Amino acid sequence: MMSIPGLIQRVILFCTIICIPLQAPADDSLWQQVVHWGEAQWSMATATMPRSPVTVPAQGTIEVAFSPPGGATAAIVAALGAARQRIWVQAYSFTSAPIAKAVLQAARRGLDVQVMLDKSQRTQKYSVADFFANQGVPVFIDDQHAIAHNKVMVIDSDTLVTGSFNFSKAAEQANAENMLIFRGNPALQKLYADNFRFHLSHSTRYEPRHGRD
């Protein structure tokens, strides 16, 4: 349920757009609050662990893939290619070259790209951590848990990738995995965005071990 302050801000924003000429009122601080009221859900400064368990109404579509025989990698690459605002990644193991390439291309398109990995990626023989960090993509390590085991991508404001599927060649070709892409359910996606921001708030920036890839 929306809080009273949140409801008031929405009413003010509606009246500002519909009833009042598009100019800042005398109280500029209030105007700034109204203009930026929606940005808090994407700000790391407001990170809190989302309440759980929680029931979210069914909405939108769900794309499903299983492996083997595969298909999840191609579905994820397509979702990344369609991104227009942000891509936030949580991964335990991330070694898939096609997925890494799609994430990097999104960063080069100017999207907000953040990658958060388990602490095991500091010592893995090969990890995309070095690849991304050397390409200027922000990489963080969540080392505050026994295992940071999430496999999640928060894409734009209405697409969510999750499931058992690690972003790896083994997950595509060898392991028994499942992958879901939810589209058009912003309430569900916001929970995962909140969870991402919470874990990012206690993560540390990754420093590459190797030279430029």
C-alpha positions as a printed NumPy array, in Angstrom:
array([[  0.   ,   0.   ,   0.   ],
       [  1.299,   3.461,  -0.885],
       [  2.314,   5.656,   2.063],
       [  0.432,   8.908,   2.741],
       [  3.462,  11.078,   1.839],
       [  3.881,   9.102,  -1.388],
       [  0.197,   9.583,  -2.241],
       [  0.416,  13.305,  -1.523],
       [  3.456,  13.639,  -3.779],
       [  1.643,  11.917,  -6.629],
       [ -1.358,  14.216,  -6.227],
       [  0.918,  17.259,  -6.2  ],
       [  2.752,  16.009,  -9.268],
       [ -0.552,  15.456, -11.111],
       [ -1.814,  18.925, -10.226],
       [  1.525,  20.448, -11.183],
       [  1.447,  18.881, -14.63 ],
       [ -2.279,  19.266, -15.361],
       [ -3.324,  22.43 , -13.552],
       [ -0.275,  24.665, -13.286],
       [  2.079,  26.118, -15.913],
       [  5.396,  24.244, -16.113],
       [  7.467,  26.498, -13.891],
       [  8.997,  26.048, -10.45 ],
       [  6.925,  27.434,  -7.554],
       [  8.281,  29.785,  -4.941],
       [  9.149,  26.858,  -2.654],
       [ 11.886,  25.387,  -4.853],
       [ 12.75 ,  22.64 ,  -2.349],
       [  9.214,  21.25 ,  -2.556],
       [  9.353,  21.499,  -6.339],
       [ 12.541,  19.435,  -6.402],
       [ 10.959,  16.816,  -4.146],
       [  7.995,  16.555,  -6.493],
       [ 10.132,  16.372,  -9.634],
       [ 12.395,  13.663,  -8.233],
       [  9.941,  11.695,  -6.094],
       [ 10.255,   8.573,  -8.269],
       [ 14.044,   8.462,  -8.348],
       [ 14.352,   7.004,  -4.839],
       [ 13.552,   3.502,  -6.035],
       [ 16.762,   3.521,  -8.12 ],
       [ 19.004,   5.384,  -5.65 ],
       [ 21.61 ,   3.41 ,  -3.698],
       [ 21.329,   5.931,  -0.849],
       [ 17.864,   4.646,   0.104],
       [ 18.795,   0.946,   0.1  ],
       [ 16.874,  -1.261,   2.524],
       [ 16.161,  -4.97 ,   2.536],
       [ 12.661,  -5.48 ,   1.076],
       [ 10.018,  -7.032,   3.309],
       [  9.554, -10.746,   2.723],
       [  7.794, -13.004,   2.198],
       [  5.403, -10.88 ,   0.185],
       [  2.725, -11.702,  -2.382],
       [  2.828,  -9.801,  -5.675],
       [ -0.197,  -9.871,  -8.002],
       [  0.259, -11.777, -11.252],
       [  0.837,  -9.375, -14.135],
       [  2.596,  -9.232, -17.485],
       [  4.308, -12.159, -19.189],
       [  6.843, -14.812, -18.176],
       [  9.368, -16.29 , -20.602],
       [ 10.634, -19.704, -19.472],
       [ 13.734, -21.676, -20.48 ],
       [ 15.283, -24.898, -19.205],
       [ 18.669, -26.468, -19.739],
       [ 19.774, -28.713, -21.156],
       [ 19.146, -28.41 , -24.134],
       [ 19.559, -24.668, -23.599],
       [ 18.121, -21.473, -24.98 ],
       [ 18.405, -19.393, -21.814],
       [ 21.574, -17.629, -22.962],
       [ 19.961, -16.442, -26.201],
       [ 16.865, -15.244, -24.309],
       [ 18.993, -13.286, -21.836],
       [ 21.115, -11.747, -24.608],
       [ 17.933, -10.621, -26.367],
       [ 16.584,  -9.043, -23.163],
       [ 19.879,  -7.217, -22.634],
       [ 19.859,  -5.991, -26.211],
       [ 16.399,  -4.489, -25.701],
       [ 17.43 ,  -2.61 , -22.532],
       [ 17.217,   1.178, -22.706],
       [ 17.864,   2.472, -19.163],
       [ 19.629,   0.127, -16.749],
       [ 21.017,  -3.349, -16.227],
       [ 21.785,  -4.46 , -12.68 ],
       [ 23.349,  -7.913, -12.396],
       [ 23.686, -10.196,  -9.381],
       [ 25.594, -13.383, -10.102],
       [ 27.295, -16.2  ,  -8.243],
       [ 29.201, -17.426, -11.301],
       [ 29.466, -15.327, -14.451],
       [ 31.603, -16.748, -17.234],
       [ 29.301, -16.633, -20.279],
       [ 31.03 , -14.759, -23.093],
       [ 27.809, -13.967, -25.038],
       [ 26.063, -12.571, -21.965],
       [ 29.161, -10.613, -20.9  ],
       [ 29.413,  -9.119, -24.408],
       [ 25.74 ,  -8.064, -24.312],
       [ 26.224,  -6.411, -20.895],
       [ 29.3  ,  -4.547, -22.147],
       [ 27.46 ,  -3.365, -25.267],
       [ 24.705,  -1.994, -23.023],
       [ 27.284,  -0.096, -20.98 ],
       [ 28.71 ,   1.358, -24.181],
       [ 25.216,   2.495, -25.158],
       [ 25.271,   4.631, -22.017],
       [ 23.015,   2.532, -19.806],
       [ 23.362,   2.366, -16.024],
       [ 25.19 ,  -0.97 , -15.709],
       [ 26.2  ,  -2.405, -12.333],
       [ 27.567,  -5.924, -11.785],
       [ 27.632,  -7.533,  -8.323],
       [ 29.378, -10.88 ,  -7.822],
       [ 30.13 , -13.406,  -5.098],
       [ 33.486, -13.196,  -3.316],
       [ 34.614, -16.416,  -5.045],
       [ 35.072, -14.349,  -8.216],
       [ 38.099, -12.685,  -6.628],
       [ 40.075, -15.93 ,  -6.973],
       [ 38.451, -17.721,  -9.915],
       [ 40.888, -18.522, -12.719],
       [ 38.527, -16.813, -15.134],
       [ 35.732, -14.419, -14.241],
       [ 34.052, -11.571, -16.059],
       [ 35.017,  -9.419, -13.056],
       [ 38.373,  -8.564, -14.651],
       [ 36.859,  -8.224, -18.113],
       [ 34.215,  -5.757, -16.957],
       [ 36.46 ,  -3.795, -14.596],
       [ 39.075,  -3.318, -17.302],
       [ 36.368,  -2.046, -19.655],
       [ 35.152,   0.525, -17.13 ],
       [ 31.99 ,  -1.335, -16.092],
       [ 31.424,  -1.003, -12.314],
       [ 31.939,  -4.374, -10.584],
       [ 31.262,  -5.005,  -6.911],
       [ 31.854,  -7.973,  -4.607],
       [ 29.225,  -8.927,  -2.029],
       [ 31.325, -10.688,   0.615],
       [ 28.951, -10.312,   3.557],
       [ 27.406, -13.781,   3.153],
       [ 28.58 , -17.382,   3.037],
       [ 27.632, -17.286,  -0.652],
       [ 26.1  , -14.445,  -2.643],
       [ 23.979, -16.921,  -4.585],
       [ 21.507, -14.665,  -6.409],
       [ 21.223, -14.978, -10.188],
       [ 19.304, -11.853, -11.11 ],
       [ 19.174,  -9.143, -13.749],
       [ 17.075,  -6.041, -13.171],
       [ 16.535,  -4.509, -16.621],
       [ 14.96 ,  -1.076, -17.093],
       [ 11.776,  -0.636, -15.024],
       [  9.772,  -3.681, -16.021],
       [ 11.995,  -6.648, -16.925],
       [ 13.444,  -9.157, -14.477],
       [ 15.644, -12.21 , -15.099],
       [ 16.   , -14.835, -12.368],
       [ 16.076, -18.575, -11.691],
       [ 18.767, -21.155, -10.945],
       [ 20.601, -20.319, -14.182],
       [ 24.136, -19.057, -13.596],
       [ 25.387, -16.852, -16.402],
       [ 27.8  , -19.516, -17.629],
       [ 28.47 , -21.956, -20.471],
       [ 28.034, -24.877, -18.078],
       [ 24.572, -23.678, -17.084],
       [ 23.597, -23.484, -20.75 ],
       [ 25.02 , -26.78 , -21.954],
       [ 25.603, -29.157, -19.045],
       [ 23.67 , -28.341, -15.887],
       [ 19.987, -28.869, -15.136],
       [ 18.809, -25.266, -14.773],
       [ 15.758, -23.039, -15.105],
       [ 15.456, -19.401, -16.155],
       [ 12.54 , -16.968, -16.03 ],
       [ 12.174, -13.535, -17.631],
       [  9.321, -11.5  , -16.147],
       [  8.061,  -8.538, -18.163],
       [  5.375,  -6.018, -17.279],
       [  5.295,  -6.609, -13.516],
       [  6.878,  -3.473, -11.989],
       [  5.865,  -4.423,  -8.429],
       [  7.829,  -7.667,  -8.653],
       [ 10.769,  -5.971, -10.316],
       [ 10.893,  -3.277,  -7.643],
       [ 11.345,  -5.922,  -4.93 ],
       [ 14.368,  -7.275,  -6.773],
       [ 15.688,  -3.754,  -7.383],
       [ 15.369,  -3.021,  -3.659],
       [ 17.169,  -6.276,  -2.834],
       [ 19.939,  -5.398,  -5.308],
       [ 20.403,  -1.952,  -3.786],
       [ 20.515,  -3.41 ,  -0.272],
       [ 23.295,  -5.865,  -1.158],
       [ 25.171,  -3.257,  -3.176],
       [ 25.173,  -0.974,  -0.13 ],
       [ 27.503,  -3.381,   1.724],
       [ 29.551,  -4.531,  -1.256],
       [ 33.053,  -3.382,  -2.166],
       [ 34.4  ,  -2.211,  -5.53 ],
       [ 36.352,  -4.885,  -7.383],
       [ 39.931,  -4.158,  -8.384],
       [ 41.054,  -6.114, -11.483],
       [ 43.867,  -8.631, -11.062],
       [ 44.842,  -8.776, -14.735],
       [ 45.533,  -6.365, -17.55 ],
       [ 43.068,  -5.062, -20.075],
       [ 41.198,  -7.927, -21.829]])
